[in-house]
mmCIF file of C-alpha atoms in Angstrom:
data_model
loop_
_atom_site.group_PDB
_atom_site.id
_atom_site.type_symbol
_atom_site.label_atom_id
_atom_site.label_comp_id
_atom_site.label_asym_id
_atom_site.label_seq_id
_atom_site.Cartn_x
_atom_site.Cartn_y
_atom_site.Cartn_z
ATOM 1 C CA MET A 1 111.649 43.498 120.552
ATOM 2 C CA SER A 2 114.432 45.415 121.405
ATOM 3 C CA GLY A 3 115.076 46.848 117.532
ATOM 4 C CA LEU A 4 110.786 48.115 118.356
ATOM 5 C CA LEU A 5 112.439 50.087 120.705
ATOM 6 C CA SER A 6 115.416 51.676 119.098
ATOM 7 C CA PRO A 7 114.709 54.656 118.146
ATOM 8 C CA LEU A 8 114.135 53.959 114.430
ATOM 9 C CA GLY A 9 111.587 51.336 116.274
ATOM 10 C CA TRP A 10 109.885 54.655 117.642
ATOM 11 C CA GLY A 11 110.472 56.373 114.549
ATOM 12 C CA ILE A 12 107.954 53.549 112.986
ATOM 13 C CA VAL A 13 105.546 53.050 115.588
ATOM 14 C CA LEU A 14 104.495 56.675 116.562
ATOM 15 C CA PRO A 15 103.406 57.706 113.106
ATOM 16 C CA ILE A 16 101.532 54.462 112.310
ATOM 17 C CA PHE A 17 99.714 55.088 116.025
ATOM 18 C CA THR A 18 99.208 59.036 114.936
ATOM 19 C CA SER A 19 97.708 57.267 111.936
ATOM 20 C CA MET A 20 95.264 55.030 114.090
ATOM 21 C CA ALA A 21 94.626 58.108 116.598
ATOM 22 C CA TYR A 22 93.760 60.768 113.502
ATOM 23 C CA ALA A 23 91.269 58.130 112.334
ATOM 24 C CA CYS A 24 89.371 57.802 115.504
ATOM 25 C CA THR A 25 89.324 61.606 115.620
ATOM 26 C CA LEU A 26 88.131 61.255 111.931
ATOM 27 C CA VAL A 27 84.890 59.006 113.068
ATOM 28 C CA CYS A 28 84.198 61.637 115.447
ATOM 29 C CA MET A 29 84.441 64.393 113.877
ATOM 30 C CA ARG A 30 81.846 63.002 111.141
ATOM 31 C CA GLN A 31 79.100 62.070 114.018
ATOM 32 C CA ALA A 32 79.816 65.439 114.839
ATOM 33 C CA LEU A 33 79.202 67.305 111.448
ATOM 34 C CA ARG A 34 75.991 65.827 111.233
ATOM 35 C CA SER A 35 74.711 69.091 113.563
ATOM 36 C CA GLY A 36 78.228 70.905 114.033
ATOM 37 C CA THR A 37 80.230 73.113 111.400
ATOM 38 C CA PRO A 38 83.966 72.162 110.557
ATOM 39 C CA VAL A 39 84.756 75.626 111.771
ATOM 40 C CA ALA A 40 83.674 74.986 115.088
ATOM 41 C CA GLY A 41 85.043 71.101 114.870
ATOM 42 C CA LEU A 42 89.116 72.706 114.036
ATOM 43 C CA VAL A 43 88.301 75.487 116.909
ATOM 44 C CA VAL A 44 87.458 73.332 119.304
ATOM 45 C CA LEU A 45 89.804 70.125 118.438
ATOM 46 C CA ASN A 46 92.793 73.021 118.066
ATOM 47 C CA LEU A 47 91.871 74.821 121.002
ATOM 48 C CA ILE A 48 91.830 71.514 123.197
ATOM 49 C CA ILE A 49 95.382 70.170 121.703
ATOM 50 C CA ALA A 50 96.963 73.880 122.496
ATOM 51 C CA ALA A 51 96.034 73.767 125.973
ATOM 52 C CA ALA A 52 97.170 70.730 126.231
ATOM 53 C CA GLY A 53 100.119 70.607 124.665
ATOM 54 C CA PHE A 54 101.292 74.339 126.736
ATOM 55 C CA ALA A 55 99.587 72.338 130.186
ATOM 56 C CA ILE A 56 102.503 69.459 129.901
ATOM 57 C CA SER A 57 104.698 72.018 128.992
ATOM 58 C CA PHE A 58 104.433 73.793 132.344
ATOM 59 C CA LEU A 59 104.435 70.568 133.810
ATOM 60 C CA ARG A 60 107.877 69.866 132.831
ATOM 61 C CA GLY A 61 109.142 73.187 132.872
ATOM 62 C CA THR A 62 110.119 73.387 129.260
ATOM 63 C CA HIS A 63 108.601 76.768 129.119
ATOM 64 C CA LEU A 64 110.976 78.058 131.933
ATOM 65 C CA THR A 65 114.185 77.369 129.337
ATOM 66 C CA THR A 66 112.908 78.243 125.991
ATOM 67 C CA THR A 67 114.114 80.286 123.298
ATOM 68 C CA TRP A 68 112.411 83.053 121.716
ATOM 69 C CA GLU A 69 113.708 81.152 117.862
ATOM 70 C CA ALA A 70 111.677 78.002 118.539
ATOM 71 C CA PRO A 71 108.200 78.833 118.882
ATOM 72 C CA LEU A 72 108.465 80.861 116.006
ATOM 73 C CA TYR A 73 109.482 77.903 113.951
ATOM 74 C CA PHE A 74 106.794 75.812 115.914
ATOM 75 C CA MET A 75 103.783 78.962 115.053
ATOM 76 C CA ALA A 76 104.688 79.092 111.358
ATOM 77 C CA ALA A 77 104.105 75.361 111.510
ATOM 78 C CA GLY A 78 100.881 75.964 112.469
ATOM 79 C CA ALA A 79 99.915 78.635 110.785
ATOM 80 C CA MET A 80 101.483 76.264 107.546
ATOM 81 C CA GLY A 81 99.392 73.477 108.526
ATOM 82 C CA GLN A 82 96.627 73.765 111.072
ATOM 83 C CA GLY A 83 95.736 77.307 109.508
ATOM 84 C CA LEU A 84 96.743 78.094 105.753
ATOM 85 C CA GLY A 85 96.463 74.417 104.840
ATOM 86 C CA GLN A 86 92.909 73.619 106.113
ATOM 87 C CA ILE A 87 91.796 76.740 104.830
ATOM 88 C CA ALA A 88 93.168 76.164 100.604
ATOM 89 C CA PHE A 89 91.484 72.288 101.527
ATOM 90 C CA TYR A 90 87.894 73.662 102.197
ATOM 91 C CA LEU A 91 88.573 76.001 98.993
ATOM 92 C CA GLY A 92 89.119 73.306 96.853
ATOM 93 C CA ILE A 93 86.198 71.244 98.117
ATOM 94 C CA GLU A 94 84.230 74.010 97.717
ATOM 95 C CA ARG A 95 85.537 74.815 93.852
ATOM 96 C CA MET A 96 86.354 70.960 93.064
ATOM 97 C CA GLY A 97 84.158 68.533 95.426
ATOM 98 C CA VAL A 98 85.568 66.306 97.618
ATOM 99 C CA SER A 99 86.055 63.220 95.801
ATOM 100 C CA ARG A 100 88.398 65.554 93.641
ATOM 101 C CA ALA A 101 90.417 67.593 95.966
ATOM 102 C CA THR A 102 90.879 65.234 98.473
ATOM 103 C CA PRO A 103 93.045 62.755 96.602
ATOM 104 C CA ILE A 104 95.480 66.202 95.025
ATOM 105 C CA GLN A 105 95.961 66.794 98.591
ATOM 106 C CA SER A 106 97.018 63.549 99.788
ATOM 107 C CA SER A 107 100.389 63.813 97.779
ATOM 108 C CA THR A 108 101.371 65.699 100.671
ATOM 109 C CA PRO A 109 104.232 63.022 101.428
ATOM 110 C CA ILE A 110 105.876 63.647 98.208
ATOM 111 C CA TRP A 111 106.176 66.789 99.041
ATOM 112 C CA ALA A 112 107.427 66.321 102.282
ATOM 113 C CA ALA A 113 110.223 64.277 101.688
ATOM 114 C CA LEU A 114 111.557 66.551 98.286
ATOM 115 C CA PHE A 115 112.096 69.094 100.989
ATOM 116 C CA ALA A 116 113.413 67.121 103.767
ATOM 117 C CA ALA A 117 115.483 66.298 100.638
ATOM 118 C CA VAL A 118 116.226 70.009 99.938
ATOM 119 C CA PHE A 119 116.255 72.037 103.235
ATOM 120 C CA LEU A 120 117.093 68.585 105.693
ATOM 121 C CA ALA A 121 119.251 67.248 103.566
ATOM 122 C CA GLU A 122 117.546 63.878 104.206
ATOM 123 C CA ARG A 123 118.575 60.808 102.084
ATOM 124 C CA PRO A 124 115.726 58.789 101.406
ATOM 125 C CA THR A 125 116.609 55.540 99.650
ATOM 126 C CA LEU A 126 114.724 54.460 96.564
ATOM 127 C CA ALA A 127 112.753 51.879 98.331
ATOM 128 C CA VAL A 128 111.654 54.826 100.887
ATOM 129 C CA TRP A 129 110.275 56.784 97.271
ATOM 130 C CA ALA A 130 108.737 53.543 96.089
ATOM 131 C CA GLY A 131 106.896 53.131 99.515
ATOM 132 C CA THR A 132 106.050 56.763 99.589
ATOM 133 C CA LEU A 133 104.444 56.404 96.069
ATOM 134 C CA LEU A 134 102.807 53.767 96.548
ATOM 135 C CA ILE A 135 101.005 54.865 100.357
ATOM 136 C CA VAL A 136 100.234 58.538 98.136
ATOM 137 C CA PHE A 137 98.371 56.291 95.511
ATOM 138 C CA GLY A 138 96.722 53.691 97.681
ATOM 139 C CA VAL A 139 94.959 56.480 99.936
ATOM 140 C CA SER A 140 94.109 58.518 97.259
ATOM 141 C CA LEU A 141 91.916 55.504 95.800
ATOM 142 C CA LEU A 142 91.324 55.412 99.427
ATOM 143 C CA SER A 143 89.744 58.183 99.778
ATOM 144 C CA LEU A 144 87.844 58.593 96.559
ATOM 145 C CA ALA A 145 86.166 55.421 97.375
ATOM 146 C CA GLU A 146 85.210 56.861 100.789
ATOM 147 C CA VAL A 147 83.503 60.293 99.475
ATOM 148 C CA LYS A 148 81.941 58.607 96.158
ATOM 149 C CA GLU A 149 78.922 59.021 97.996
ATOM 150 C CA ARG A 150 79.491 62.932 99.025
ATOM 151 C CA SER A 151 81.103 64.001 95.278
ATOM 152 C CA ARG A 152 79.009 66.335 93.279
ATOM 153 C CA PRO A 153 79.205 66.500 89.115
ATOM 154 C CA GLY A 154 80.986 68.779 87.390
ATOM 155 C CA GLY A 155 85.174 70.186 88.047
ATOM 156 C CA GLY A 156 85.803 74.075 89.190
ATOM 157 C CA GLY A 157 87.640 74.395 86.490
ATOM 158 C CA ARG A 158 91.782 74.027 85.629
ATOM 159 C CA GLY A 159 92.182 77.247 88.144
ATOM 160 C CA ALA A 160 90.327 75.478 91.442
ATOM 161 C CA LEU A 161 93.197 72.679 90.971
ATOM 162 C CA VAL A 162 95.529 75.273 92.692
ATOM 163 C CA TYR A 163 93.753 74.966 96.294
ATOM 164 C CA PRO A 164 94.241 71.365 97.209
ATOM 165 C CA VAL A 165 97.556 71.312 95.444
ATOM 166 C CA LEU A 166 98.406 74.868 97.716
ATOM 167 C CA SER A 167 97.137 72.623 100.252
ATOM 168 C CA SER A 168 99.717 69.410 99.885
ATOM 169 C CA VAL A 169 102.448 71.803 100.274
ATOM 170 C CA LEU A 170 101.415 74.039 103.157
ATOM 171 C CA TYR A 171 101.105 70.413 104.379
ATOM 172 C CA ALA A 172 104.477 69.433 103.735
ATOM 173 C CA LEU A 173 106.239 72.269 105.210
ATOM 174 C CA VAL A 174 104.914 71.804 108.627
ATOM 175 C CA PRO A 175 107.606 68.964 109.615
ATOM 176 C CA ILE A 176 110.158 71.123 108.109
ATOM 177 C CA PHE A 177 109.467 73.756 110.343
ATOM 178 C CA MET A 178 109.328 71.466 112.684
ATOM 179 C CA LYS A 179 112.628 70.362 112.061
ATOM 180 C CA GLN A 180 113.883 73.351 112.503
ATOM 181 C CA GLY A 181 112.418 74.343 115.642
ATOM 182 C CA PHE A 182 113.840 71.184 117.600
ATOM 183 C CA ALA A 183 117.225 71.935 116.121
ATOM 184 C CA ILE A 184 116.872 74.805 118.388
ATOM 185 C CA GLN A 185 115.329 72.894 121.241
ATOM 186 C CA LYS A 186 113.423 69.633 121.838
ATOM 187 C CA THR A 187 110.198 70.575 122.954
ATOM 188 C CA PRO A 188 107.463 68.868 121.436
ATOM 189 C CA PHE A 189 104.788 69.719 123.685
ATOM 190 C CA LEU A 190 105.500 73.628 123.676
ATOM 191 C CA GLY A 191 105.605 73.151 119.803
ATOM 192 C CA ILE A 192 101.865 71.253 119.600
ATOM 193 C CA GLY A 193 100.743 74.539 122.283
ATOM 194 C CA CYS A 194 101.953 77.480 119.597
ATOM 195 C CA ALA A 195 101.455 75.596 116.679
ATOM 196 C CA PHE A 196 97.642 74.540 117.285
ATOM 197 C CA LEU A 197 97.091 78.319 118.886
ATOM 198 C CA MET A 198 98.638 80.152 115.956
ATOM 199 C CA GLY A 199 96.607 77.638 113.283
ATOM 200 C CA THR A 200 93.238 78.825 115.391
ATOM 201 C CA LEU A 201 94.018 82.105 115.162
ATOM 202 C CA VAL A 202 94.532 81.900 111.466
ATOM 203 C CA VAL A 203 91.155 80.293 110.444
ATOM 204 C CA LEU A 204 89.657 82.521 112.661
ATOM 205 C CA ALA A 205 91.642 85.420 110.696
ATOM 206 C CA GLY A 206 90.024 83.614 107.677
ATOM 207 C CA ARG A 207 87.033 82.476 108.066
ATOM 208 C CA SER A 208 85.172 85.373 106.115
ATOM 209 C CA ILE A 209 86.868 83.685 102.904
ATOM 210 C CA LEU A 210 85.721 80.336 103.546
ATOM 211 C CA PRO A 211 82.533 78.574 102.266
ATOM 212 C CA GLY A 212 79.653 80.234 103.617
ATOM 213 C CA GLY A 213 81.525 82.133 105.546
ATOM 214 C CA GLY A 214 83.151 79.436 108.107
ATOM 215 C CA PRO A 215 80.191 79.533 110.669
ATOM 216 C CA ILE A 216 80.811 78.345 114.144
ATOM 217 C CA ARG A 217 77.769 76.585 115.291
ATOM 218 C CA ALA A 218 77.460 73.221 117.691
ATOM 219 C CA ASP A 219 74.970 71.774 119.617
ATOM 220 C CA GLY A 220 75.415 69.814 123.161
ATOM 221 C CA ARG A 221 75.408 66.295 120.365
ATOM 222 C CA ALA A 222 78.431 67.467 118.603
ATOM 223 C CA LEU A 223 80.466 69.020 121.402
ATOM 224 C CA GLY A 224 80.744 65.729 122.899
ATOM 225 C CA PHE A 225 81.487 64.204 120.016
ATOM 226 C CA LEU A 226 84.241 66.662 119.624
ATOM 227 C CA LEU A 227 85.290 66.260 122.903
ATOM 228 C CA VAL A 228 86.414 62.907 121.905
ATOM 229 C CA ALA A 229 87.756 63.683 118.682
ATOM 230 C CA ALA A 230 90.001 66.013 120.588
ATOM 231 C CA PHE A 231 91.377 63.381 122.952
ATOM 232 C CA ALA A 232 92.118 61.137 120.128
ATOM 233 C CA ASN A 233 93.495 64.057 117.820
ATOM 234 C CA THR A 234 95.985 65.240 121.045
ATOM 235 C CA LEU A 235 97.028 61.559 120.888
ATOM 236 C CA ALA A 236 97.694 62.246 117.566
ATOM 237 C CA ALA A 237 99.487 65.362 117.768
ATOM 238 C CA PHE A 238 101.709 63.711 120.705
ATOM 239 C CA GLY A 239 103.217 60.564 118.851
ATOM 240 C CA PHE A 240 103.681 62.495 115.323
ATOM 241 C CA TRP A 241 105.701 65.803 117.327
ATOM 242 C CA THR A 242 107.311 63.096 119.329
ATOM 243 C CA ALA A 243 108.542 61.024 116.494
ATOM 244 C CA LEU A 244 109.984 64.378 114.767
ATOM 245 C CA THR A 245 112.254 65.137 117.292
ATOM 246 C CA PHE A 246 114.581 61.847 116.273
ATOM 247 C CA ALA A 247 112.976 60.695 113.350
ATOM 248 C CA ASP A 248 113.333 61.497 109.701
ATOM 249 C CA VAL A 249 110.483 63.389 107.888
ATOM 250 C CA SER A 250 111.031 60.966 105.072
ATOM 251 C CA LEU A 251 109.792 58.018 107.111
ATOM 252 C CA VAL A 252 107.516 59.865 109.818
ATOM 253 C CA LEU A 253 105.106 61.442 107.159
ATOM 254 C CA PRO A 254 104.604 58.380 105.025
ATOM 255 C CA LEU A 255 103.277 56.387 107.801
ATOM 256 C CA SER A 256 101.147 58.900 109.489
ATOM 257 C CA ARG A 257 99.348 59.371 106.578
ATOM 258 C CA LEU A 258 97.927 55.784 106.605
ATOM 259 C CA VAL A 259 94.906 57.384 107.923
ATOM 260 C CA PRO A 260 91.943 56.383 105.059
ATOM 261 C CA LEU A 261 92.960 52.596 105.993
ATOM 262 C CA TRP A 262 92.088 52.750 109.689
ATOM 263 C CA VAL A 263 88.758 54.810 108.479
ATOM 264 C CA VAL A 264 87.542 52.647 106.437
ATOM 265 C CA VAL A 265 88.430 49.876 108.734
ATOM 266 C CA LEU A 266 86.325 51.482 111.906
ATOM 267 C CA SER A 267 83.562 52.530 109.586
ATOM 268 C CA TYR A 268 82.853 49.107 108.639
ATOM 269 C CA PHE A 269 83.018 47.619 111.679
ATOM 270 C CA PHE A 270 81.749 49.617 114.103
ATOM 271 C CA LEU A 271 79.865 52.768 112.924
ATOM 272 C CA GLY A 272 77.173 50.933 110.687
ATOM 273 C CA HIS A 273 77.518 53.069 107.774
ATOM 274 C CA LEU A 274 77.418 50.583 105.325
ATOM 275 C CA GLU A 275 80.617 50.709 103.948
ATOM 276 C CA ARG A 276 81.398 47.978 101.711
ATOM 277 C CA LEU A 277 85.005 46.039 101.556
ATOM 278 C CA THR A 278 84.950 46.360 97.486
ATOM 279 C CA TRP A 279 87.555 45.340 95.207
ATOM 280 C CA ARG A 280 88.633 48.785 94.738
ATOM 281 C CA VAL A 281 89.300 48.834 98.808
ATOM 282 C CA VAL A 282 91.018 45.810 98.795
ATOM 283 C CA PHE A 283 93.370 46.698 96.570
ATOM 284 C CA SER A 284 93.504 50.405 97.751
ATOM 285 C CA ALA A 285 94.390 49.060 101.324
ATOM 286 C CA ALA A 286 97.019 46.420 100.091
ATOM 287 C CA LEU A 287 98.909 49.576 98.577
ATOM 288 C CA VAL A 288 98.512 51.415 101.776
ATOM 289 C CA VAL A 289 99.967 48.104 103.284
ATOM 290 C CA ALA A 290 103.027 47.656 100.955
ATOM 291 C CA GLY A 291 103.938 50.903 101.213
ATOM 292 C CA GLY A 292 104.613 51.228 104.637
ATOM 293 C CA VAL A 293 106.155 48.309 104.803
ATOM 294 C CA LEU A 294 108.737 49.314 101.653
ATOM 295 C CA VAL A 295 109.420 52.668 103.885
ATOM 296 C CA SER A 296 109.636 51.148 107.473
ATOM 297 C CA ALA A 297 111.336 48.045 106.432
ATOM 298 C CA PHE A 298 113.735 49.085 103.502
ATOM 299 C CA ARG A 299 115.508 52.499 105.109
#
């Protein structure tokens, strides 16, 4: 038990908790998007999370002692992930289809481990690299299984490949900027506020290039699900940002990407979407779990 409460233990528990909370977010978002638009969901979630981050930062008094350098890194993280990363992913979906873009975008942990080794001097072990690859492969298979019903035939040509790849790279840069900010001051809640507010501004600025002009529409039903999704996503953000104040990127990011595993479980047991536990899903889940064990147990 004492090992679980150590910094390394929390560095494992928090990202796994993040992945579970974000899975709840996606399940609620799936319901909200029946009568709302993706951009409306992004704006509502990001603004609520930003407000929560700023509120906790204010209550803790960290905004009074902050320097100007750290918020710049936090805003850069938000612009990369919640902003440009989201835009690139939606463009990839438009040009390639969900079933092709999603597995490619799931390669983020590999890029993040590479960037962490280059820019943060992290030295992931062979087991961490192997576990990261297993997680990416398993997540890709799970994502393919989950979006198979919504995929469309045809491709977008080789040029369309750049969008999901770019999205995965942009998301991989997020923890790098976060770590640079934390090197100046460890204020995760202020960072959350800065990042998610900046991400919202970038998405709004780039609406015109999104599919259909990025309309913002949501009825009362959609807003109800979005509020629940925002609560879950706020918990996910708190867990992810807090973990990165003391744990390595090469540990936190792969474990935080177990989301499709939990989405499949939640959908199967609670949503009644006729999700079937096929051999492909079971095999993919086993790969993800094996990867998580390698990343967390053999550092």
